[in-house]
XYZ file of C-alpha atoms in Angstrom:
571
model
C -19.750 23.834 23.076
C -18.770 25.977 19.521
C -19.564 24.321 16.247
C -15.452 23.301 15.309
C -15.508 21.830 18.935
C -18.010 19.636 18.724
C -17.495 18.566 15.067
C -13.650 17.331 16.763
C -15.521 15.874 19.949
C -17.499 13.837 17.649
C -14.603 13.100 15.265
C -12.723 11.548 18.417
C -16.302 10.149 19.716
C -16.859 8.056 16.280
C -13.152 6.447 17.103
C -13.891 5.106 20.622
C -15.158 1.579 21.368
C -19.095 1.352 20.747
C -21.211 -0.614 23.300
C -21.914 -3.028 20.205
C -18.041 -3.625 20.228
C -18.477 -4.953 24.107
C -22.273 -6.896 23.405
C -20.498 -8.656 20.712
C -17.827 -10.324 23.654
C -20.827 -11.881 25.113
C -22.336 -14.103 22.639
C -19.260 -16.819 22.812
C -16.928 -16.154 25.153
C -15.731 -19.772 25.536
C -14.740 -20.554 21.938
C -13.248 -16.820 22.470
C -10.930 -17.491 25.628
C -9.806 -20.637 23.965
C -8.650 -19.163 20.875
C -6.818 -16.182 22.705
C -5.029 -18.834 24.708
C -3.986 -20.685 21.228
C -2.707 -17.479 19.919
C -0.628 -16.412 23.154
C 1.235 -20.121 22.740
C 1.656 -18.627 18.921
C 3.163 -15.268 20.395
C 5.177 -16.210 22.954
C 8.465 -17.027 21.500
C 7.669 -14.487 18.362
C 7.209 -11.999 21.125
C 10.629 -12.992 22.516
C 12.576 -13.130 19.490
C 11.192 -10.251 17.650
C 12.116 -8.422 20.995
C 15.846 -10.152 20.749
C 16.105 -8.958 17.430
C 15.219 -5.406 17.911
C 17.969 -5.255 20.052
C 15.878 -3.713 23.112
C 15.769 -7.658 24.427
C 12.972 -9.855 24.968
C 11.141 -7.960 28.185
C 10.467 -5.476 25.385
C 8.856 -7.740 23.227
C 6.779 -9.313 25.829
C 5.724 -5.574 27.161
C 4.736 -4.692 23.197
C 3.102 -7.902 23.138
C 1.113 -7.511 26.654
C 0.447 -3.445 26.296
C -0.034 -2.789 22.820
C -2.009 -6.395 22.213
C -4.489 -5.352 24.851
C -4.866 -1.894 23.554
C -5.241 -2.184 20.290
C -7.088 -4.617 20.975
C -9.770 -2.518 22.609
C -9.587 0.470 20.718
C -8.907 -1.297 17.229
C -11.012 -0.802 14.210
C -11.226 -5.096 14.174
C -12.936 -7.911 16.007
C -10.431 -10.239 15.382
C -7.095 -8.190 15.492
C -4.152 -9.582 17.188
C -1.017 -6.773 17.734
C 2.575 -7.037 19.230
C 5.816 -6.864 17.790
C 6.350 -8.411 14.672
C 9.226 -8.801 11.976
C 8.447 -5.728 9.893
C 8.547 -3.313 12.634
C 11.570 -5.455 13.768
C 13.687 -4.962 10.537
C 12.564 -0.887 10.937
C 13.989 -0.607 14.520
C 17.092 -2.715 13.946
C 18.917 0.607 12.361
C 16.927 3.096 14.732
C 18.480 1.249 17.515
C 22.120 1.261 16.122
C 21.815 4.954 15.531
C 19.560 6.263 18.366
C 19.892 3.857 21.426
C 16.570 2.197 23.079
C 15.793 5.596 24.490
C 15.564 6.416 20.804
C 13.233 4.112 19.712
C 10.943 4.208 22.413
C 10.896 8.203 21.575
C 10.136 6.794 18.096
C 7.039 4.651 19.333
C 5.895 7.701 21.188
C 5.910 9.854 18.447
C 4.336 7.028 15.617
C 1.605 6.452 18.207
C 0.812 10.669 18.170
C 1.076 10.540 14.060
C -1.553 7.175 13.706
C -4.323 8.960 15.824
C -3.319 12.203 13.560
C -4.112 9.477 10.310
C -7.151 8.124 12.239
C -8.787 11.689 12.818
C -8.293 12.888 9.667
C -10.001 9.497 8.035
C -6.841 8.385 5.983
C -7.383 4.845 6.411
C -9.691 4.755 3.412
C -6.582 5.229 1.196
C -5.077 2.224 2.228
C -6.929 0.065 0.039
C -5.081 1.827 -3.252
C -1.676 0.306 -2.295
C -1.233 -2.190 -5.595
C -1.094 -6.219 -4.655
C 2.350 -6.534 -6.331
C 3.805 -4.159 -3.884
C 2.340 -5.729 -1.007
C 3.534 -8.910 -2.240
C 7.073 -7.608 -2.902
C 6.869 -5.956 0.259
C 6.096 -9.127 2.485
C 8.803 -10.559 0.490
C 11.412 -8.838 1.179
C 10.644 -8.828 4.731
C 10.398 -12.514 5.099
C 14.285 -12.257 3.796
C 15.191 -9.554 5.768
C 14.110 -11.534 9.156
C 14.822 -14.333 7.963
C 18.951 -12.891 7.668
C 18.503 -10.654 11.173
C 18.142 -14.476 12.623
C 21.927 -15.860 11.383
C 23.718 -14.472 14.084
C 21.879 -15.980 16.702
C 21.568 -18.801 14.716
C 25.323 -19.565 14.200
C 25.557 -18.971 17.955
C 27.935 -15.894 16.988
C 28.236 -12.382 18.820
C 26.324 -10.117 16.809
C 28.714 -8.373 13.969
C 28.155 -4.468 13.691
C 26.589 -2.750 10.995
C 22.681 -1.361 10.299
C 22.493 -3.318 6.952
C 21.466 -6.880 7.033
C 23.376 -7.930 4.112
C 26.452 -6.905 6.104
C 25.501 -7.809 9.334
C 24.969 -11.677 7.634
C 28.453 -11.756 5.870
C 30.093 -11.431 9.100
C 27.937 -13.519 11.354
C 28.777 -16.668 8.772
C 32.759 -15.557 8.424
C 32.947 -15.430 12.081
C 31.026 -18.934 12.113
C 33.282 -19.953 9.351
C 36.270 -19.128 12.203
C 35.037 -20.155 14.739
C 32.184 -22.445 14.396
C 29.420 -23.197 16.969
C 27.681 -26.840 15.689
C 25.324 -26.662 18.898
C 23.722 -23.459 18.002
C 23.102 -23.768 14.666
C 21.719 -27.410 15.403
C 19.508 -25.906 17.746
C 18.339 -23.543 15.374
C 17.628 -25.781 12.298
C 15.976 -28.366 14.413
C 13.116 -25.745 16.103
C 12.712 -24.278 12.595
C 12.557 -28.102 10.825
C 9.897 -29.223 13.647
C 7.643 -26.134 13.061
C 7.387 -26.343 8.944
C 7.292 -29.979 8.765
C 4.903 -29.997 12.254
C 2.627 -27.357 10.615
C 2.420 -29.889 7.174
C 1.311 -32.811 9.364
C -0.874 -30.981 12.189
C -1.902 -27.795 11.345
C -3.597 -27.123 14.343
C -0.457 -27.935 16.863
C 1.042 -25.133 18.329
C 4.833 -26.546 16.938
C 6.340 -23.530 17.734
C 6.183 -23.734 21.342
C 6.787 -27.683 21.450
C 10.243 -27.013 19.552
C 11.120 -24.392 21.799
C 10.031 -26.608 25.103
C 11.877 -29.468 23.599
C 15.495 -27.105 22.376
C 15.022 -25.594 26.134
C 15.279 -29.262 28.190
C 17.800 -30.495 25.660
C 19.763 -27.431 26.778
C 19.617 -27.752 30.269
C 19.424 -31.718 30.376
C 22.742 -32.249 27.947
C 24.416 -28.951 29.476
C 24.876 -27.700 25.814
C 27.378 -24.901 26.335
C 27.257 -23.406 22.912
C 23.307 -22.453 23.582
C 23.358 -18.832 25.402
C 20.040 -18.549 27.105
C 17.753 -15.141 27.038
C 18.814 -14.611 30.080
C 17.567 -13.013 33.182
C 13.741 -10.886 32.443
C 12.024 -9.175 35.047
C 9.441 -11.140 36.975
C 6.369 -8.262 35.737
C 5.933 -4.965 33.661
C 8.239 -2.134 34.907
C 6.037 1.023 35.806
C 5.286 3.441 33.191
C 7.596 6.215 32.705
C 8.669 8.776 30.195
C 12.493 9.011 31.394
C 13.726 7.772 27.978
C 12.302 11.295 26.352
C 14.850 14.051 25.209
C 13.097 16.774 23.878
C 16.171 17.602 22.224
C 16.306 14.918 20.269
C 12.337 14.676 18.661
C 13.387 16.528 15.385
C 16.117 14.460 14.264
C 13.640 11.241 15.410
C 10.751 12.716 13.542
C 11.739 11.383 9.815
C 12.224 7.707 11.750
C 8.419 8.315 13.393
C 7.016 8.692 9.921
C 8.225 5.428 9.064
C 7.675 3.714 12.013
C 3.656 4.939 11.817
C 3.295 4.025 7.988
C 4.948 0.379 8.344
C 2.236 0.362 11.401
C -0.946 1.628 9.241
C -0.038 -0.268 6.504
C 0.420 -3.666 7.976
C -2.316 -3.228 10.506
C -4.970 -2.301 7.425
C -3.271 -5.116 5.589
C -3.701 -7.429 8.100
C -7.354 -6.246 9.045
C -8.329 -6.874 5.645
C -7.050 -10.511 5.514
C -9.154 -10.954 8.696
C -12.262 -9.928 7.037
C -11.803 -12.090 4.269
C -11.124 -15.180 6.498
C -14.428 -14.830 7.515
C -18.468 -14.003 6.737
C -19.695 -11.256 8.359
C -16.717 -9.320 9.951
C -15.996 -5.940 8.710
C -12.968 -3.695 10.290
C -13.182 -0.038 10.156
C -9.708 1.114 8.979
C -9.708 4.724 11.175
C -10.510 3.057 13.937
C -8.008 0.568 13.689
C -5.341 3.545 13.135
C -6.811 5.307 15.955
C -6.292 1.611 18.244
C -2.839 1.227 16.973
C -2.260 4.900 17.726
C -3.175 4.552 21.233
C -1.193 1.203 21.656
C 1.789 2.609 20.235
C 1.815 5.728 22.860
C 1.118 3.034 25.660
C 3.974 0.428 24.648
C 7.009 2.708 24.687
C 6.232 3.489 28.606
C 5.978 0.406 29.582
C 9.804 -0.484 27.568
C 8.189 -2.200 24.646
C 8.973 -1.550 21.408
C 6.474 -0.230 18.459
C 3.894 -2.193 17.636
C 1.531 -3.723 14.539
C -1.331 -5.669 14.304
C 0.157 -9.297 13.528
C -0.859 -11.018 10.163
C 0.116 -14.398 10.920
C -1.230 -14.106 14.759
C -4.428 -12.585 13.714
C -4.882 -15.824 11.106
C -4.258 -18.076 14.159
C -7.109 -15.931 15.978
C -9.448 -16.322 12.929
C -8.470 -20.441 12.308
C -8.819 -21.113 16.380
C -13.081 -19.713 16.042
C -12.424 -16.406 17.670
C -15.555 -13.680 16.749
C -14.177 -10.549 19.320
C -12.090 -9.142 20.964
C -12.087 -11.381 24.133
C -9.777 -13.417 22.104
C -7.200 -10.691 21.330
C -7.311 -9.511 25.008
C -7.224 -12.890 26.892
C -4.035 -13.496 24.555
C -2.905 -10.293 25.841
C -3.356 -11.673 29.718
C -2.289 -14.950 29.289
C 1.422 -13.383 28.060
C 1.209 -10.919 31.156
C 0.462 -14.327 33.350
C 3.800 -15.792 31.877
C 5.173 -12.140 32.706
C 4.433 -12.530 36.254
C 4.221 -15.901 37.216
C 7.025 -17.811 34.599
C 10.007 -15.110 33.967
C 12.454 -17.508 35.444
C 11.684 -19.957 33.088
C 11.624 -18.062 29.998
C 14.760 -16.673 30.376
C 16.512 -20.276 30.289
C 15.072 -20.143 26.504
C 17.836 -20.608 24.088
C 18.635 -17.341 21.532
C 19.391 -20.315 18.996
C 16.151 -21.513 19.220
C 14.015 -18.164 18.920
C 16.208 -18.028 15.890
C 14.799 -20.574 14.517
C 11.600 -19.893 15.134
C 12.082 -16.836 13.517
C 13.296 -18.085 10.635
C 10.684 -20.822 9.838
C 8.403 -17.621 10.433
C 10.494 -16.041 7.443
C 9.672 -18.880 5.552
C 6.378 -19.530 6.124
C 5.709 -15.724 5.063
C 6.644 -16.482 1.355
C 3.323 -17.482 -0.349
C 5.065 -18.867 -3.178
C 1.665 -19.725 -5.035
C 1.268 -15.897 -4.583
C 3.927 -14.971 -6.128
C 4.011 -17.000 -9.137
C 0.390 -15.772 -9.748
C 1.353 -12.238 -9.667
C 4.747 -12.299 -11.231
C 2.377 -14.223 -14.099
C 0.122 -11.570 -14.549
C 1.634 -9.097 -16.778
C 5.200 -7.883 -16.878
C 4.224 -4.805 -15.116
C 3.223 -6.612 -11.628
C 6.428 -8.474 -11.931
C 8.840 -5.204 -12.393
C 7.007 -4.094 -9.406
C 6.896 -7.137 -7.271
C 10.646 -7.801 -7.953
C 11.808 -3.795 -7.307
C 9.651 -4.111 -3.801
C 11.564 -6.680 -2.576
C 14.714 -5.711 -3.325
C 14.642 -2.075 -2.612
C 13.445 -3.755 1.052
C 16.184 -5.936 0.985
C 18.825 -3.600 0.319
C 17.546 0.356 1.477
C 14.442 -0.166 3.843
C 11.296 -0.795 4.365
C 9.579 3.123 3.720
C 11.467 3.493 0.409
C 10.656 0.091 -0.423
C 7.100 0.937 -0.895
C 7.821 4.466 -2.271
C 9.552 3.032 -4.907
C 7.196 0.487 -5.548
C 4.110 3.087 -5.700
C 5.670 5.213 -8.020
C 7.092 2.473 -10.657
C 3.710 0.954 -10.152
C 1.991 4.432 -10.746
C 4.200 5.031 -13.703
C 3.658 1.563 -15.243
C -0.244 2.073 -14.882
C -0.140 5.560 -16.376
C 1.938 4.603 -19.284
C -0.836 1.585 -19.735
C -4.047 4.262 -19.422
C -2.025 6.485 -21.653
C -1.507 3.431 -24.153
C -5.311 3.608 -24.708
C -5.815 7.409 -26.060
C -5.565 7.353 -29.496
C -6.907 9.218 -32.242
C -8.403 8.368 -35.264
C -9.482 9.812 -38.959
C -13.084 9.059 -39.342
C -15.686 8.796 -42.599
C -18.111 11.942 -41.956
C -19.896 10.846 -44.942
C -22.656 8.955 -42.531
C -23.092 12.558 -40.574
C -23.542 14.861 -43.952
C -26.754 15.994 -42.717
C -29.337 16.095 -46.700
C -28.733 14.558 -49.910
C -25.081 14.918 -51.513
C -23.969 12.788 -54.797
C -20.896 11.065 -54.677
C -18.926 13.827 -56.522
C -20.463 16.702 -53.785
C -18.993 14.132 -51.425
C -15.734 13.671 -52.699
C -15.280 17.774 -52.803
C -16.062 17.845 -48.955
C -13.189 15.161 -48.473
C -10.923 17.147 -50.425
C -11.448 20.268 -48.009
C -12.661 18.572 -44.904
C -10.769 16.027 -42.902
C -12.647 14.496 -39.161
C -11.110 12.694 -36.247
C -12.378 10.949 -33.301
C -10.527 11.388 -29.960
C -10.932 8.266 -27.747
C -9.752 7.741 -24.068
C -7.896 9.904 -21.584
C -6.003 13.214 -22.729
C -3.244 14.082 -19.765
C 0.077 14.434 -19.323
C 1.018 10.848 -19.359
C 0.108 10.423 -23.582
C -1.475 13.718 -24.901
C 1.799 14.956 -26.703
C 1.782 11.383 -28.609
C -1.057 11.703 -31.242
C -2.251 15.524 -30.222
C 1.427 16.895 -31.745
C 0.241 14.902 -35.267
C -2.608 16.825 -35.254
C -0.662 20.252 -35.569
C 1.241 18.542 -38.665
C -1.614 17.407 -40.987
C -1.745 19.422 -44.244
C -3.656 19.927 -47.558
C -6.946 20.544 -45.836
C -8.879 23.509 -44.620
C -11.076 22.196 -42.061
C -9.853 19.499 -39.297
C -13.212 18.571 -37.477
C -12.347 17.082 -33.955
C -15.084 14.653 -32.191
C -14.376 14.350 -28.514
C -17.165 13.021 -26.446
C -15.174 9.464 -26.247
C -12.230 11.557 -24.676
C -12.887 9.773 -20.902
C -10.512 12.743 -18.811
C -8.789 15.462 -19.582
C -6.060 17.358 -17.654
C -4.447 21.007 -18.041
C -1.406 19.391 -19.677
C -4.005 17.671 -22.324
C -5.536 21.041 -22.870
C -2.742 23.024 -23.294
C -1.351 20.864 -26.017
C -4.589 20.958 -27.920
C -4.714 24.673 -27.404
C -0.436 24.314 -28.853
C -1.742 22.250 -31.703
C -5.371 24.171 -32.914
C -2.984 27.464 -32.951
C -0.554 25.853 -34.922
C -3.300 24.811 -37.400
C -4.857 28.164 -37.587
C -1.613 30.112 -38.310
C -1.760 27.691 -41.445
C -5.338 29.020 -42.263
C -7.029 25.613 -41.182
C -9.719 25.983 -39.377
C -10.761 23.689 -36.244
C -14.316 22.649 -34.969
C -15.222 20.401 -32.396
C -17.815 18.596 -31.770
C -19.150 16.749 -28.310
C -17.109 18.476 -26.026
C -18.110 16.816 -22.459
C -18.715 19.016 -19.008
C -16.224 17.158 -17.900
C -13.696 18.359 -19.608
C -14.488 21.829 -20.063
C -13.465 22.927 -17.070
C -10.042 21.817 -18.208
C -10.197 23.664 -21.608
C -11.263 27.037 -20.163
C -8.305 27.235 -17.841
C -5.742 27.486 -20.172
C -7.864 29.579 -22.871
C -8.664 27.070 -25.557
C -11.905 26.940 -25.296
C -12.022 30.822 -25.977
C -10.112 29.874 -28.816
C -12.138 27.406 -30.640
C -15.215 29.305 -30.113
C -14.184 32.123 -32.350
C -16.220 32.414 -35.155
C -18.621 29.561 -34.009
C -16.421 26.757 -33.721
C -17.818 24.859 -30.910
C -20.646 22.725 -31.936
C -22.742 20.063 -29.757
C -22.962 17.258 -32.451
C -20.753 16.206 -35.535
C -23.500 16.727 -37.608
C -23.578 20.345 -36.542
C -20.361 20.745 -36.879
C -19.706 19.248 -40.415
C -22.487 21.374 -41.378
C -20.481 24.490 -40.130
C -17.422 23.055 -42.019
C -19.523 23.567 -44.858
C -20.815 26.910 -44.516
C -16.701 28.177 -43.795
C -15.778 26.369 -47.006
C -18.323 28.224 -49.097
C -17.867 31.604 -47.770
C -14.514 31.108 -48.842
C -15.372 29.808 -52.310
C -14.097 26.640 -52.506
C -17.809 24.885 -52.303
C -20.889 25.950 -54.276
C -23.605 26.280 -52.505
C -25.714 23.557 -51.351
C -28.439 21.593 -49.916
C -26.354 22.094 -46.364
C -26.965 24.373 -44.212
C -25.035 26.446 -41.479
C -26.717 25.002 -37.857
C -26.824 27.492 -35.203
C -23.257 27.386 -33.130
C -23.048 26.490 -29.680
């Protein structure tokens, strides 16, 4: 085997399952089965009306659910990872779906699933952790809103209105209501979603999601409520895998919808993997491998008919709560759904939409961490500007450019704050004067002589602001510049230095620095300047040093006598 072939054999090796992954299943696998079958109760309707929502149906969702949960949970980069459809990817599809058909979007999952394992080999999940907490936070808000509108349709009991935007979609849903209204629906739907938030309040540990949904299904069938439309019929089992839904034609224009499909699924599955770990002592994910898991579970899920998948926040914190500690959980939650799959299809499908509605929407609700929020919208202006853009700019364009624009006002925000703290300052030499000087041989160097001190970062963000000064201060002949405070320094910051020492020279002022870091050499020799303020000595290691080569220049050109100072060697 060549050298680049088995550097990529081992890049793919270090992603597999370990056999520490597997011993790890062993040491509990009772409290383990138990808390996979608590979190399949959890899934179940979420599975079926994230899967109603996408507009593939609910055999999709419970195929994501089944297919990706197992895989990811197996290959996954977390112990205590739970994965299936969720309302993120959900509000992603919705216009994929309305533009592309299912066969699009299961192209889509094909194609996210090749681009995650891409992200997992090349060790990107590392960069996850830079993504600011007020865009998360915005982020996670707008979602809960977007889901939480996807659900008024079914909710009102109302055909689904067309349109790809959500705001739209809503307005028409409640006219048509408005119309034509459908009380046993949207009673339906407010009763599941009251039972679960005020259920969750008073027993935190109930499953109330399932119990509202049991209860809305018998009151259905009992009272013969004729305003509830069921699911209706779902195949009794997983259909076999096939790839008939792929038109090569078709994978460029689908490519842009991939990307955004497989960095909503990094993103939240690395999001969600972190909350694991710090729900508990001792776990640890390891973010390529969960790519590389969520990779394979997203090429799986689209052959089976399920939709793309992401690790599940709120699932994976049932996981954690219910004492799982591996992946037994995560994969009997996985078995127990394909179990309903099999054995209970029938009875699903007699499920109200109204009531996965409102399931769906005390989800929505239960999403917004309102103690969150206030913290961060609190914290400075910035995080609020941030937090507040995220949300909308997910409520109104989508989820990619939601956090686009949220990185880059939060980049610009921080930069103009790192900027803020550059400045630059005229300093007293007098303490530097290396010998003996009288107060008048003092006040003659001040006359001629005139220092500053450059603190923090010099780049393109804030060098112009005080650097541009420089080239404007007069009735001196030597500007001394002290710069080993200066933290960075970028080609921008050392061109404008460069700009403003020539500017002084063409005045006959001469410039010396002092302290210059190896840092930011590197910087100052690209663009020339540190040619430039070598000439004639000009560089010097110390302040000292260099106000004793201020005084040497001024004597040679017979504006000091001479002194007790004398010329150090230049560096």
């Amino acid at each position: 085997m060549s050298g680049s072939s088995g550097r990529s054999w081992g890049r793919v090796r270090s992603l597999l399952p370990a056999r520490a992954d597997f011993a790890v299943m062993a040491r509990n696998p009772r409290r383990d089965l138990l808390a996979g079958l608590t979190v399949a109760i959890v899934a179940l309707p979420l599975a079926l009306g994230f899967g109603v929502s996408s507009g593939l149906g609910a055999e999709a969702g419970l195929a994501t659910a089944v297919v990706a949960g197992a895989l990811a949970a197996l290959f996954g980069g977390s112990n205590l990872q739970v994965s299936g459809p969720t309302g993120a990817m959900t509000v992603v599809l919705v216009p994929i779906v309305a533009e592309y058909g299912p066969g699009g979007v299961l192209t889509v999952g094909l194609l996210a699933g090749v681009l995650l394992i891409a992200l997992a080999l090349l060790k990107a999940g590392r960069y996850m952790r830079y993504i600011p907490a007020p865009v998360v936070e915005g982020f996670t808000l707008g979602i809960a809103c977007v889901i939480g509108l996807q659900q008024v349709p079914n909710a009102l009991g109302v055909a689904k209105p067309e349109g790809d935007k959500v705001l739209v979609v809503t307005w028409r849903a409640v006219g048509e209501f408005v119309r034509t209204p459908n009380w046993t629906a949207a009673t339906l739907a407010l009763a599941v979603a009251l039972v679960m938030l005020l259920g969750a309040r008073w027993r935190p540990t109930i499953p109330f999601s399932i119990v509202a949904v049991v209860a809305a299904t018998l009151a259905a069938e009992i009272l013969h409520l004729d305003g509830a439309a069921p699911i209706g019929d779902l195949p009794s089992g997983l259909p076999a895998p096939s790839l008939g839904f792929l038109d090569l034609s078709a994978l460029g224009s689908l490519l842009a919808p991939a990307v955004a499909v497989a960095a909503l699924a990094a993103l939240e599955s690395l999001l969600s993997a972190t909350v694991a770990d710090g729900m508990t002592v001792g776990q640890k994910h390891d973010p390529d491998k969960e790519l590389f898991g969520q990779g394979i579970a997203n090429l799986a899920a689209p052959l089976f008919g399920g939709v793309p998948a992401t690790a599940a926040i709120a699932r994976t914190a049932v996981n954690v709560r219910s004492g799982a500690g591996s992946r037994l959980a995560a994969l009997t939650h996985a078995a127990v759904l394909a179990v309903i799959v099999f054995a209970a299809a029938p009875l699903v499908s007699r499920i109200p939409l109204a009531a996965l509605a409102g399931v769906l929407l005390a989800t929505a609700i239960r999403m917004v961490e309102v103690g969150a929020l206030r913290a961060m919208v609190r914290a400075t202006r910035s995080d609020a500007i941030v937090l507040v853009l995220t949300a909308v700019a997910t409520l109104a364009l989508d989820l990619v450019y939601a956090v686009i624009i949220g990185l880059a006002v939060a980049g610009a925000l921080a930069l103009r704050a790192v900027a803020g703290q550059a400045r630059m300052d005229q300093v007293d030499f007098k303490a530097d004067l290396p010998g003996e000087h009288s107060e008048e041989e003092h006040a003659l160097l001040a006359e001629h002589i005139v220092a500053y001190r450059i603190d923090g970062p010099v780049f393109f963000a804030g060098a112009h602001r005080f650097l541009l000064e420089l080239a404007e201060v007069a009735d001196v002949r030597v500007v001394i510049l002290r710069m080993s405070r200066i933290t960075t320094m970028d080609a921008t910051g050392a061109l404008v230095l460069k700009d403003a020492v020539e500017k002084l020279h063409r005045r006959g002022i001469a410039v010396l620095t002092s302290g210059i870091r190896p840092g930011q050499r590197r910087a100052l020799e690209s663009v020339g300047a540190l040619d430039l303020l070598r000439r004639e000595g000009r560089e010097y290691a110390t302040t000292p040093e260099a106000i004793a080569g201020a005084h040497a220049h001024l004597r040679r050109a017979g504006l000091l006598p001479a002194g007790p100072v004398t010329e150090e060697a230049p560096r």
